[in-house]
Amino acid sequence: DSGVTQTPKHLITATGQRVTLRCSPRSGDLSVYWYQQSLDQGLQFLIQYYNGEERAKGNILERFSAQQFPDLHSELNLSSLELGDSALYFCASSAHRGETEAFFGQGTRLTVV
Amino acid sequence: GENVEQHPSTLSVQEGDSAVIKCTYSDSASNYFPWYKQELGKRPQLIIDIRSNVGEKKDQRIAVTLNKTAKHFSLHITETQPEDSAVYFCAASTDNYGQNFVFGPGTRLSVLP
């Protein structure tokens, strides 16, 4: 167990819908990262937060948004879902900025039908 | 921003042989270089890491080398076993402002019995 909790583990939804993925970082970790992993693909960076503030953005679609709350948990919102958004979404956390290990959650598998 | 390249994309070795995966990075500010192993359907997990003030680090059958001047680092696995079969990701990160944990595209390692 990495200490990073993602909910839900699985999500099946229809095209056009909106979903929210939740991530609770390890206790004390200030940085949260979101990645998208499509079938047999790499870890595509979406967005990064540090202590509640957005720190870096990857090729995140405008239909996607995220935030980190004062208690440091984070949510990734995906709207107007398309079939191509089906993927495994990982959240990771690290203690500080980027000089220590990042721990991954078990991921949320999103299936858009 | 940081860009990490990784080679080869696939690698097949006979059990007992060695495997080498190479990565290059672009941002000289990167100072932390972790390697993650991801088994099918599971979360990426750290197997070894190295910081920029160290040239080499070893942990049993796994070793990592870093050449800061050339901006490349490598993963070496000796005496490979079937359970080493997985996808391996390298990453570059920094404690400076900017995106942390930029991952390479991954190497699929198959250890043949």
Short mmCIF file of C-alpha atoms in Angstrom, two decimals, chain B residues 1-90:
data_model
loop_
_atom_site.label_atom_id
_atom_site.label_comp_id
_atom_site.label_asym_id
_atom_site.label_seq_id
_atom_site.Cartn_x
_atom_site.Cartn_y
_atom_site.Cartn_z
CA GLY B 1 10.43 22.32 -20.07
CA GLU B 2 11.97 18.95 -19.36
CA ASN B 3 11.90 16.22 -22.00
CA VAL B 4 12.85 12.62 -21.22
CA GLU B 5 13.62 10.08 -23.90
CA GLN B 6 13.94 6.36 -23.24
CA HIS B 7 15.36 3.47 -25.26
CA PRO B 8 14.64 0.80 -26.23
CA SER B 9 10.85 0.74 -26.26
CA THR B 10 10.85 -3.07 -26.05
CA LEU B 11 13.57 -5.42 -24.85
CA SER B 12 13.63 -9.20 -24.76
CA VAL B 13 16.37 -11.07 -22.91
CA GLN B 14 16.97 -14.64 -21.91
CA GLU B 15 16.61 -15.47 -18.25
CA GLY B 16 19.92 -14.91 -16.50
CA ASP B 17 21.13 -12.31 -18.99
CA SER B 18 21.50 -8.61 -18.26
CA ALA B 19 19.18 -5.83 -19.41
CA VAL B 20 20.07 -2.19 -19.92
CA ILE B 21 17.63 0.67 -20.42
CA LYS B 22 18.85 4.15 -21.26
CA CYS B 23 17.29 7.57 -20.74
CA THR B 24 18.28 11.09 -21.63
CA TYR B 25 16.93 14.33 -20.21
CA SER B 26 17.09 17.91 -21.38
CA ASP B 27 16.84 20.17 -18.33
CA SER B 28 20.13 20.62 -16.49
CA ALA B 29 18.12 21.68 -13.41
CA SER B 30 16.84 18.12 -12.96
CA ASN B 31 18.47 16.58 -9.93
CA TYR B 32 16.46 13.48 -9.06
CA PHE B 33 16.11 10.46 -11.32
CA PRO B 34 13.81 7.63 -10.24
CA TRP B 35 13.01 4.39 -12.04
CA TYR B 36 9.58 2.82 -11.77
CA LYS B 37 8.40 -0.68 -12.58
CA GLN B 38 4.83 -1.22 -13.66
CA GLU B 39 3.28 -4.65 -13.90
CA LEU B 40 0.19 -5.14 -15.99
CA GLY B 41 -2.81 -3.34 -14.55
CA LYS B 42 -0.93 -2.18 -11.46
CA ARG B 43 0.49 1.06 -10.19
CA PRO B 44 4.04 2.14 -11.03
CA GLN B 45 6.38 1.41 -8.12
CA LEU B 46 9.81 2.82 -7.43
CA ILE B 47 12.63 0.32 -7.82
CA ILE B 48 15.66 2.57 -7.52
CA ASP B 49 16.53 6.24 -7.68
CA ILE B 50 19.61 8.41 -7.93
CA ARG B 51 20.37 12.01 -7.15
CA SER B 52 22.57 14.31 -9.17
CA ASN B 53 25.40 14.30 -6.63
CA VAL B 54 25.86 10.54 -7.11
CA GLY B 55 27.22 8.78 -10.19
CA GLU B 56 26.11 5.24 -9.48
CA LYS B 57 23.83 3.37 -7.11
CA LYS B 58 23.27 -0.34 -6.70
CA ASP B 59 20.63 -2.43 -4.98
CA GLN B 60 21.17 -6.17 -5.33
CA ARG B 61 20.60 -7.02 -9.02
CA ILE B 62 19.62 -3.47 -9.98
CA ALA B 63 21.94 -0.55 -10.59
CA VAL B 64 21.55 2.94 -11.98
CA THR B 65 24.25 5.18 -13.43
CA LEU B 66 24.09 8.90 -14.06
CA ASN B 67 26.18 11.05 -16.35
CA LYS B 68 25.24 14.66 -15.61
CA THR B 69 27.50 16.10 -18.26
CA ALA B 70 25.89 14.06 -21.00
CA LYS B 71 22.46 14.26 -19.37
CA HIS B 72 21.81 10.56 -19.49
CA PHE B 73 21.14 7.81 -16.98
CA SER B 74 20.74 4.08 -17.30
CA LEU B 75 19.14 1.15 -15.51
CA HIS B 76 21.02 -2.11 -15.35
CA ILE B 77 19.38 -5.36 -14.30
CA THR B 78 21.64 -8.37 -13.91
CA GLU B 79 20.71 -12.06 -13.69
CA THR B 80 17.24 -11.31 -15.01
CA GLN B 81 14.32 -13.44 -13.84
CA PRO B 82 10.83 -13.94 -15.33
CA GLU B 83 9.37 -11.73 -12.59
CA ASP B 84 11.43 -8.84 -13.93
CA SER B 85 9.10 -8.79 -16.95
CA ALA B 86 7.22 -5.48 -16.78
CA VAL B 87 7.23 -1.95 -18.17
CA TYR B 88 9.97 0.26 -16.80
CA PHE B 89 9.74 4.05 -16.72
CA CYS B 90 12.53 6.49 -16.06
#
